[in-house]
Short mmCIF file of C-alpha atoms in Angstrom, two decimals:
data_model
loop_
_atom_site.label_atom_id
_atom_site.label_comp_id
_atom_site.label_asym_id
_atom_site.label_seq_id
_atom_site.Cartn_x
_atom_site.Cartn_y
_atom_site.Cartn_z
CA MET A 1 25.17 12.26 -1.62
CA ALA A 2 22.26 11.41 0.70
CA LYS A 3 19.32 13.36 0.35
CA THR A 4 18.83 15.25 3.95
CA LEU A 5 14.89 14.86 5.04
CA LYS A 6 13.47 18.06 6.48
CA CYS A 7 10.06 19.08 8.26
CA ILE A 8 9.46 22.88 8.33
CA SER A 9 7.19 23.26 11.74
CA PRO A 10 4.12 25.22 10.41
CA ILE A 11 4.83 26.95 14.19
CA ASP A 12 7.54 29.80 12.38
CA GLY A 13 8.49 28.16 9.89
CA SER A 14 11.60 26.51 11.20
CA VAL A 15 13.74 23.37 10.02
CA TYR A 16 12.33 21.28 12.98
CA LEU A 17 14.05 17.73 12.21
CA GLU A 18 16.31 16.87 9.63
CA ARG A 19 17.26 12.96 8.58
CA PRO A 20 19.12 11.92 5.83
CA ALA A 21 17.31 9.60 3.79
CA LEU A 22 18.70 5.82 3.28
CA SER A 23 20.89 5.22 -0.01
CA LEU A 24 18.92 2.81 -2.38
CA ASP A 25 22.23 0.08 -1.19
CA ALA A 26 21.25 0.59 2.91
CA ALA A 27 17.55 0.66 1.68
CA ARG A 28 17.54 -2.78 0.13
CA ALA A 29 20.11 -4.08 3.43
CA GLN A 30 17.23 -3.01 5.62
CA CYS A 31 14.54 -4.64 3.75
CA ALA A 32 16.80 -8.46 3.42
CA LYS A 33 16.12 -7.97 6.95
CA ALA A 34 13.23 -7.39 7.26
CA LYS A 35 13.09 -10.86 5.00
CA ILE A 36 14.89 -13.13 7.23
CA ALA A 37 13.15 -11.75 10.39
CA GLN A 38 9.09 -12.39 9.21
CA GLY A 39 10.00 -16.20 9.55
CA ALA A 40 10.47 -16.91 13.44
CA TRP A 41 8.19 -14.10 14.08
CA ALA A 42 5.66 -15.08 11.72
CA ALA A 43 6.60 -18.34 13.49
CA ARG A 44 5.90 -17.19 17.40
CA PRO A 45 2.45 -18.67 19.17
CA LEU A 46 0.20 -15.51 17.71
CA VAL A 47 -0.84 -15.12 21.74
CA GLU A 48 2.27 -14.08 21.97
CA ARG A 49 2.59 -11.72 19.44
CA ILE A 50 -0.49 -9.57 19.89
CA ALA A 51 0.33 -9.73 23.14
CA LEU A 52 3.28 -8.02 22.37
CA VAL A 53 1.64 -5.29 19.71
CA ARG A 54 -0.77 -4.27 22.42
CA ALA A 55 2.44 -3.93 25.06
CA GLY A 56 4.05 -1.98 22.67
CA VAL A 57 1.13 0.27 22.28
CA THR A 58 0.93 0.88 25.74
CA GLU A 59 4.31 1.63 25.65
CA VAL A 60 3.46 4.74 23.46
CA GLY A 61 0.68 5.86 26.08
CA ARG A 62 3.31 6.57 28.67
CA THR A 63 4.37 9.78 26.21
CA THR A 64 1.37 11.31 25.81
CA ASP A 65 2.02 14.32 27.12
CA ARG A 66 4.99 14.31 24.47
CA MET A 67 3.10 12.99 21.67
CA ALA A 68 0.25 16.68 21.71
CA ILE A 69 3.68 18.80 21.94
CA GLU A 70 5.32 17.29 19.27
CA LEU A 71 2.39 16.74 17.32
CA ALA A 72 2.19 20.86 17.21
CA HIS A 73 5.65 21.77 16.27
CA GLN A 74 5.55 19.16 13.33
CA MET A 75 2.37 20.05 11.48
CA GLY A 76 0.20 22.18 13.54
CA ARG A 77 -2.68 20.53 16.21
CA PRO A 78 -3.15 23.28 19.23
CA VAL A 79 -1.83 21.00 22.08
CA ARG A 80 -5.30 21.27 23.51
CA TYR A 81 -6.67 18.12 22.30
CA GLY A 82 -4.06 15.75 23.90
CA GLY A 83 -2.12 14.00 20.94
CA GLU A 84 -3.90 10.88 19.14
CA PHE A 85 -3.28 7.97 21.38
CA GLY A 86 -6.84 7.47 22.04
CA GLY A 87 -8.16 6.74 18.90
CA PHE A 88 -3.87 4.71 18.37
CA ASN A 89 -4.71 2.66 21.33
CA GLU A 90 -8.57 2.08 20.50
CA ARG A 91 -7.56 0.81 16.67
CA ALA A 92 -4.75 -1.18 18.27
CA SER A 93 -6.64 -2.89 21.13
CA TYR A 94 -9.79 -3.75 18.78
CA MET A 95 -7.87 -5.68 16.25
CA ALA A 96 -5.71 -6.88 18.95
CA ASP A 97 -9.48 -8.66 20.56
CA ILE A 98 -10.80 -10.08 17.24
CA ALA A 99 -6.97 -11.03 15.97
CA GLU A 100 -7.69 -14.85 17.25
CA GLN A 101 -10.66 -15.60 15.91
CA ALA A 102 -10.64 -13.46 12.28
CA LEU A 103 -7.41 -15.28 11.63
CA ALA A 104 -8.76 -18.65 12.73
CA PRO A 105 -9.30 -21.83 9.79
CA MET A 106 -11.92 -21.75 8.02
CA ILE A 107 -13.19 -25.60 8.05
CA VAL A 108 -15.27 -26.36 5.98
CA GLU A 109 -14.47 -30.59 6.00
CA ASP A 110 -13.37 -32.50 9.41
CA SER A 111 -14.25 -36.32 9.08
CA GLU A 112 -13.62 -39.24 8.70
CA LYS A 113 -12.45 -39.52 4.83
CA ALA A 114 -10.73 -35.38 4.71
CA THR A 115 -10.01 -32.29 6.90
CA ARG A 116 -10.83 -29.24 4.09
CA LYS A 117 -9.62 -25.87 5.17
CA ILE A 118 -8.47 -22.69 4.42
CA THR A 119 -5.77 -20.91 6.61
CA ARG A 120 -4.22 -17.36 6.76
CA GLU A 121 -0.65 -17.35 5.86
CA ALA A 122 1.76 -13.56 6.49
CA ARG A 123 2.32 -11.96 3.55
CA GLY A 124 5.63 -11.89 4.59
CA VAL A 125 7.14 -8.08 4.36
CA VAL A 126 4.74 -4.57 4.83
CA LEU A 127 5.83 -1.54 3.29
CA VAL A 128 3.35 1.41 5.17
CA VAL A 129 3.45 4.48 4.56
CA ALA A 130 1.79 6.85 6.36
CA PRO A 131 0.46 10.31 6.25
CA TRP A 132 0.91 13.30 8.39
CA ASN A 133 -2.25 14.22 8.77
CA TYR A 134 -3.38 11.85 11.79
CA PRO A 135 0.24 10.27 12.37
CA TYR A 136 0.45 8.35 14.54
CA MET A 137 -3.73 6.32 13.69
CA THR A 138 -3.35 6.12 10.64
CA ALA A 139 0.55 4.04 10.81
CA ILE A 140 -1.25 1.58 13.39
CA ASN A 141 -4.11 1.07 11.08
CA THR A 142 -1.85 -1.38 9.07
CA VAL A 143 0.96 -2.08 11.23
CA ALA A 144 -0.70 -3.15 14.20
CA PRO A 145 -3.03 -5.90 12.53
CA ALA A 146 0.33 -6.87 10.00
CA LEU A 147 2.37 -7.54 13.23
CA ILE A 148 0.06 -9.36 14.82
CA ALA A 149 -1.20 -11.57 11.58
CA GLY A 150 3.50 -12.17 11.43
CA ASN A 151 4.57 -9.93 9.00
CA THR A 152 7.36 -7.83 9.43
CA VAL A 153 6.31 -4.16 8.58
CA VAL A 154 8.50 -1.65 7.36
CA LEU A 155 7.15 1.90 7.72
CA LYS A 156 8.02 5.78 6.28
CA HIS A 157 6.86 8.02 7.64
CA ALA A 158 5.57 11.13 5.74
CA THR A 159 8.42 13.78 6.05
CA GLN A 160 6.73 15.70 7.70
CA THR A 161 5.59 13.78 9.97
CA LEU A 162 8.91 12.50 10.35
CA GLN A 163 9.55 11.69 14.48
CA VAL A 164 6.01 10.07 14.48
CA GLY A 165 8.25 6.94 13.08
CA GLU A 166 10.42 7.09 15.53
CA ARG A 167 8.93 6.99 18.02
CA LEU A 168 6.53 3.85 17.41
CA ALA A 169 9.80 2.23 16.81
CA GLU A 170 11.35 3.66 19.70
CA ALA A 171 8.31 1.71 22.15
CA PHE A 172 7.58 -1.50 19.96
CA HIS A 173 11.32 -2.17 20.14
CA ALA A 174 11.31 -1.17 24.99
CA VAL A 175 8.69 -4.23 24.92
CA GLY A 176 10.75 -6.58 22.80
CA ILE A 177 9.46 -7.10 19.08
CA PRO A 178 13.00 -7.48 17.85
CA ALA A 179 14.41 -4.47 15.53
CA ASP A 180 14.32 -6.61 12.52
CA VAL A 181 10.66 -7.40 12.67
CA PHE A 182 9.60 -3.80 13.36
CA GLN A 183 11.65 -0.90 11.21
CA ASN A 184 11.37 2.68 10.83
CA VAL A 185 13.55 3.82 7.86
CA PHE A 186 13.67 7.12 6.26
CA LEU A 187 13.37 6.97 2.19
CA ASP A 188 12.43 9.08 -0.53
CA HIS A 189 10.36 8.83 -3.01
CA GLU A 190 12.91 7.50 -5.66
CA THR A 191 14.10 4.47 -3.47
CA THR A 192 11.29 4.28 -2.58
CA SER A 193 9.28 2.47 -6.20
CA THR A 194 12.84 1.37 -6.67
CA LEU A 195 12.28 -1.05 -3.82
CA ILE A 196 8.42 -1.52 -4.76
CA ALA A 197 9.68 -2.06 -8.28
CA GLU A 198 12.11 -4.75 -6.90
CA ARG A 199 9.86 -6.56 -5.20
CA GLN A 200 11.83 -5.91 -2.09
CA PHE A 201 7.89 -5.93 -0.34
CA ASP A 202 5.43 -8.50 -0.23
CA PHE A 203 2.01 -5.64 0.25
CA VAL A 204 1.81 -2.05 0.20
CA ASN A 205 -0.61 -0.08 2.38
CA PHE A 206 -0.33 3.60 0.99
CA THR A 207 -2.99 6.32 2.38
CA GLY A 208 -1.84 9.91 0.74
CA SER A 209 -2.54 11.90 -2.19
CA VAL A 210 -4.82 10.27 -5.24
CA GLY A 211 0.21 11.08 -7.30
CA GLY A 212 0.50 9.68 -4.66
CA GLY A 213 -0.65 6.16 -5.05
CA LYS A 214 -1.02 5.99 -8.72
CA ALA A 215 3.13 6.31 -7.78
CA MET A 216 3.39 3.57 -5.59
CA GLU A 217 0.88 2.32 -8.20
CA ILE A 218 2.89 2.51 -10.98
CA ALA A 219 6.07 0.62 -8.73
CA ALA A 220 4.35 -2.43 -8.14
CA ALA A 221 2.82 -2.94 -12.24
CA GLY A 222 4.01 -6.71 -13.29
CA THR A 223 5.29 -7.05 -10.08
CA PHE A 224 1.76 -8.42 -8.21
CA THR A 225 2.23 -7.15 -4.96
CA PRO A 226 -0.85 -5.57 -3.64
CA VAL A 227 -1.24 -2.48 -3.06
CA ALA A 228 -3.93 -1.22 -0.74
CA THR A 229 -4.32 3.34 -1.20
CA GLU A 230 -6.68 5.35 0.58
CA LEU A 231 -6.21 8.61 -1.37
CA GLY A 232 -8.25 11.70 -1.53
CA GLY A 233 -11.42 13.00 -0.49
CA LYS A 234 -14.39 15.48 -0.75
CA ASP A 235 -17.01 14.36 2.13
CA PRO A 236 -19.96 15.08 1.42
CA GLY A 237 -22.66 15.92 5.03
CA TYR A 238 -26.49 16.31 3.87
CA VAL A 239 -28.80 17.75 6.31
CA ARG A 240 -32.72 16.80 5.87
CA ALA A 241 -35.27 18.49 6.81
CA ASP A 242 -35.89 16.30 9.54
CA ALA A 243 -32.18 16.90 11.40
CA ASP A 244 -31.70 17.87 14.23
CA LEU A 245 -30.07 21.29 13.50
CA ASP A 246 -27.85 22.41 16.23
CA ALA A 247 -26.56 18.54 15.43
CA ALA A 248 -25.86 18.71 12.84
CA VAL A 249 -24.12 22.68 12.77
CA ASP A 250 -21.92 20.95 15.85
CA GLY A 251 -21.59 17.89 13.35
CA LEU A 252 -20.47 19.22 10.98
CA MET A 253 -19.02 22.46 11.27
CA ASP A 254 -16.43 20.04 13.50
CA GLY A 255 -15.85 17.64 10.28
CA ALA A 256 -14.81 21.28 8.39
CA MET A 257 -12.94 22.53 10.73
CA PHE A 258 -11.30 20.24 13.23
CA ASN A 259 -6.81 18.89 12.74
CA ALA A 260 -7.00 22.37 10.16
CA GLY A 261 -10.24 20.37 7.69
CA GLN A 262 -7.20 18.26 7.43
CA CYS A 263 -8.98 14.86 8.10
CA CYS A 264 -8.92 11.93 5.44
CA CYS A 265 -12.63 11.82 6.35
CA GLY A 266 -12.92 15.96 7.02
CA ILE A 267 -16.34 17.44 5.59
CA GLU A 268 -15.44 19.80 2.85
CA ARG A 269 -19.07 20.14 0.92
CA ILE A 270 -22.35 20.13 2.77
CA TYR A 271 -26.00 19.62 1.25
CA VAL A 272 -28.92 21.53 3.53
CA HIS A 273 -32.60 21.02 2.95
CA GLU A 274 -33.83 25.01 1.66
CA SER A 275 -35.91 24.64 4.91
CA LEU A 276 -33.34 24.85 7.05
CA TYR A 277 -30.73 26.29 4.52
CA ASP A 278 -30.54 29.99 5.88
CA ALA A 279 -30.69 28.73 9.64
CA PHE A 280 -27.79 26.54 9.44
CA VAL A 281 -25.60 28.69 7.62
CA GLU A 282 -26.26 31.69 10.85
CA LYS A 283 -25.24 28.90 13.19
CA ALA A 284 -22.60 27.16 10.79
CA VAL A 285 -21.35 30.77 11.20
CA ALA A 286 -21.18 32.22 13.90
CA TRP A 287 -19.76 28.11 15.15
CA VAL A 288 -16.23 28.85 13.07
CA SER A 289 -16.43 32.88 14.35
CA ALA A 290 -16.04 31.02 17.55
CA LEU A 291 -12.80 29.07 16.55
CA LYS A 292 -9.90 31.11 17.88
CA LEU A 293 -7.00 30.52 15.35
CA GLY A 294 -3.05 30.72 16.65
CA ASN A 295 -0.06 29.11 18.38
CA PRO A 296 -0.64 25.09 18.56
CA LEU A 297 1.42 25.32 21.86
CA GLU A 298 -0.44 27.50 23.50
CA GLN A 299 -3.82 26.07 25.19
CA GLU A 300 -6.73 28.10 24.22
CA THR A 301 -5.97 28.04 20.38
CA THR A 302 -8.42 25.81 19.23
CA ILE A 303 -7.31 25.95 15.77
CA GLY A 304 -3.67 25.28 14.59
CA PRO A 305 -2.11 26.42 11.21
CA MET A 306 -2.09 23.82 8.58
CA ALA A 307 0.94 21.31 7.56
CA ASN A 308 2.19 23.83 5.77
CA VAL A 309 2.56 27.16 3.28
CA ARG A 310 2.09 24.91 0.37
CA PHE A 311 -1.00 23.30 2.39
CA ALA A 312 -2.64 26.72 2.83
CA ALA A 313 -1.80 28.09 -0.35
CA GLU A 314 -3.80 26.37 -1.89
CA VAL A 315 -6.26 26.43 -0.16
CA ARG A 316 -6.81 29.80 -0.28
CA ALA A 317 -6.59 29.96 -3.95
CA GLN A 318 -9.55 27.40 -3.93
CA ILE A 319 -10.97 30.18 -2.23
CA ALA A 320 -9.66 32.99 -3.92
CA GLU A 321 -10.80 31.23 -7.49
CA ALA A 322 -14.26 30.45 -6.29
CA VAL A 323 -15.31 33.73 -4.57
CA ALA A 324 -14.14 35.65 -8.36
CA ASP A 325 -16.28 33.18 -9.61
CA GLY A 326 -19.31 33.93 -7.50
CA ALA A 327 -19.49 32.34 -4.40
CA THR A 328 -19.49 34.71 -1.20
CA ALA A 329 -16.84 34.86 1.28
CA LEU A 330 -18.97 34.72 4.93
CA ILE A 331 -16.39 34.87 7.00
CA ALA A 332 -14.34 37.79 8.04
CA PRO A 333 -10.25 37.20 8.43
CA PHE A 334 -9.31 36.16 11.81
CA ALA A 335 -6.73 38.66 13.20
CA GLN A 336 -4.03 35.91 12.94
CA ASP A 337 -4.12 34.74 9.14
CA ASP A 338 -1.23 35.75 8.00
CA GLY A 339 -1.04 35.21 4.54
CA ALA A 340 1.15 32.01 5.19
CA ALA A 341 0.31 28.55 7.54
CA TYR A 342 -2.44 30.20 8.99
CA LEU A 343 -5.63 31.23 7.57
CA THR A 344 -8.54 32.44 8.49
CA PRO A 345 -11.03 29.05 8.42
CA GLN A 346 -13.64 29.97 5.40
CA ILE A 347 -17.85 29.03 4.74
CA LEU A 348 -18.56 30.03 1.19
CA THR A 349 -22.15 30.22 -0.10
CA ASN A 350 -23.83 30.43 -3.64
CA VAL A 351 -20.94 27.38 -5.25
CA THR A 352 -21.70 25.54 -7.41
CA HIS A 353 -19.89 22.65 -8.93
CA LYS A 354 -18.18 24.44 -11.26
CA MET A 355 -16.07 25.88 -8.71
CA ARG A 356 -12.58 23.77 -7.32
CA VAL A 357 -14.06 24.28 -4.50
CA MET A 358 -16.62 22.51 -4.61
CA ARG A 359 -14.94 19.45 -6.91
CA ASP A 360 -11.10 19.13 -6.04
CA GLU A 361 -9.75 17.89 -2.30
CA SER A 362 -9.16 21.11 -0.06
CA PHE A 363 -7.33 19.59 2.46
CA GLY A 364 -8.66 22.27 5.15
CA PRO A 365 -10.65 24.70 6.69
CA VAL A 366 -12.77 25.37 4.27
CA VAL A 367 -16.25 24.08 3.44
CA GLY A 368 -19.05 25.58 0.90
CA ILE A 369 -22.93 24.90 1.45
CA MET A 370 -25.42 24.32 -0.64
CA PRO A 371 -29.24 24.71 -0.40
CA VAL A 372 -31.25 21.51 -1.78
CA LYS A 373 -34.73 20.74 -2.77
CA ASP A 374 -35.10 16.44 -1.95
CA ASP A 375 -33.27 13.96 -1.12
CA GLY A 376 -32.44 13.33 -4.74
CA GLU A 377 -30.83 16.48 -5.35
CA ALA A 378 -28.71 15.76 -3.01
CA ILE A 379 -28.15 12.05 -3.39
CA ALA A 380 -27.01 13.38 -7.73
CA LEU A 381 -24.59 16.42 -5.63
CA MET A 382 -23.09 13.71 -3.22
CA ASN A 383 -22.47 11.46 -5.70
CA ASP A 384 -21.05 13.79 -8.57
CA CYS A 385 -17.34 13.65 -7.47
CA GLN A 386 -13.75 11.71 -7.97
CA PHE A 387 -13.65 10.71 -5.03
CA GLY A 388 -15.88 7.83 -2.66
CA LEU A 389 -14.82 7.92 1.47
CA THR A 390 -17.39 9.02 3.82
CA ALA A 391 -21.00 10.70 3.09
CA ALA A 392 -22.69 11.46 6.32
CA ILE A 393 -26.95 11.88 6.51
CA PHE A 394 -27.93 14.27 9.88
CA THR A 395 -31.97 13.22 9.77
CA LYS A 396 -34.08 11.25 13.07
CA ASP A 397 -35.03 8.74 10.07
CA VAL A 398 -33.41 5.30 10.74
CA ASP A 399 -34.71 4.14 6.87
CA ALA A 400 -33.82 6.95 5.46
CA ALA A 401 -30.66 6.66 5.48
CA ASP A 402 -29.65 3.61 4.84
CA ALA A 403 -31.98 4.35 1.62
CA ILE A 404 -30.37 6.92 0.71
CA GLY A 405 -26.65 4.84 1.91
CA ALA A 406 -27.53 2.52 -0.78
CA GLN A 407 -27.70 5.27 -3.24
CA LEU A 408 -24.50 6.48 -2.91
CA GLU A 409 -20.78 6.43 -3.83
CA THR A 410 -18.88 6.25 -1.11
CA GLY A 411 -16.85 3.69 1.26
CA THR A 412 -18.49 4.36 5.07
CA VAL A 413 -21.56 6.37 5.19
CA PHE A 414 -22.81 7.32 8.75
CA MET A 415 -25.86 8.74 10.02
CA ASN A 416 -25.82 11.53 13.30
CA ARG A 417 -22.44 11.69 12.92
CA CYS A 418 -18.85 12.46 10.28
CA ASP A 419 -15.19 11.83 10.50
CA TYR A 420 -14.79 9.38 12.82
CA LEU A 421 -12.75 6.42 11.89
CA ASP A 422 -14.78 2.61 14.38
CA PRO A 423 -11.63 0.30 14.19
CA ALA A 424 -15.04 -2.75 13.33
CA LEU A 425 -15.82 -1.92 9.99
CA CYS A 426 -13.81 -1.17 6.82
CA TRP A 427 -11.91 1.41 6.41
CA THR A 428 -12.26 1.58 2.33
CA GLY A 429 -13.16 3.57 -0.29
CA CYS A 430 -14.35 3.96 -3.74
CA LYS A 431 -13.40 6.01 -6.90
CA ASP A 432 -10.28 7.87 -6.75
CA THR A 433 -9.93 7.66 -3.37
CA GLY A 434 -8.63 4.00 -3.58
CA SER A 435 -9.02 0.51 -3.42
CA GLY A 436 -7.59 -0.45 0.17
CA ALA A 437 -9.72 -2.08 2.98
CA GLY A 438 -8.07 -1.77 6.31
CA LEU A 439 -9.19 -2.57 10.42
CA SER A 440 -12.32 -4.65 11.28
CA VAL A 441 -12.06 -8.36 9.71
CA LEU A 442 -11.60 -7.67 6.55
CA GLY A 443 -8.41 -5.72 7.89
CA TYR A 444 -7.00 -8.82 8.77
CA GLN A 445 -7.91 -10.62 4.97
CA ALA A 446 -5.68 -7.88 3.44
CA LEU A 447 -2.33 -8.83 5.27
CA THR A 448 -2.87 -11.56 4.94
CA ARG A 449 -3.06 -14.69 1.58
CA PRO A 450 -5.54 -17.92 2.17
CA LYS A 451 -4.03 -21.29 1.79
CA SER A 452 -6.29 -24.58 1.07
CA TYR A 453 -5.79 -28.09 2.30
CA HIS A 454 -7.90 -30.99 0.77
CA LEU A 455 -6.15 -33.94 3.00
CA LYS A 456 -7.85 -37.48 1.81
CA LYS A 457 -7.06 -39.65 4.55
CA ALA A 458 -6.09 -43.14 3.94
#
């Protein structure tokens, strides 16, 4: 009997959607269709593929009101924030803008004696395993450049956001991208691993947990299929003595609390120069206390439930353990806190790196704040982590930020901002965050393979 995938809405715990997972044989058949379609798709002119992807993105933009409501039901983000089309469009459009240049041959020699060049060829069938927290934006990071580069794409979306893959397929197919070129599929973990092990895909892009990333790499072991991963994070922020205090509070607390803290590059720990520490904490408490926790379908709600009760349970456990070990919780329980998916956003002080809340990924609306005496102490604490996605430095000194950034074990260094993905820059990480290289020119290099030509002329 086929397994059923169920999306449990965090709004009220009801079943919002359920879809039957494909059997292994049915999944193999879909992969076969993608392989057959890939050659013809890659043979189409690049400008045509670019135009079709742009049209698909525009088609998604026609339904942004629906998008916001559906996301509220699936993963709890308040409708007041209007869905994800802004970032979705920005990323896809940038990758379309740079495609011709990024995919152009590298000419080493073009003389009477010889032509030597390096071209970029599509890898083939690309599997995109997308997460639920920013389901449109994280998917398009790979889907758009993969299709533009001439790959066919099989999208497996998270169970929490089953509907997003369907909506993307509807839009892309409506504008003329063939159904076999871009497929949305419902797969369980076992079937996904089997398909990878059978070399049904030529490239795998996975965004999710460390455990999920390990499972992908294990499945691909010995197949030589490239696996790009963006996994856990515990992103730090550092407030130097010369920082604009109000800007630092607003930027870092938004980075910690937006989307109920469920951001890949959300701020999970903050280090503040001791001269600003008390004032920063006071302002941060006021910032968080002004949030309105509630039903994400209501316009006044600024922070909704976490996407799943089990995610909220992990955050509560980390907070409880920290308080038991001496941390101080500064935010009084919100009236709407139901002990399940709806939880009070929290600030912790008197924290140490012995506490899980300062070591393990929380992926929820909690942040620990520690005072530091100088840059050296801040750098040591920021690097004392198994993850490395982004790090934010708030300062008026660009040279200092550059020098500190050079010493940080991270994929992206921010100054005076955080929690943002710039499509012109490579989205990457280190340590247990994984080793992907998304967006930017490097994103196209990851999704294609080099082919060298040495054409000696007679």
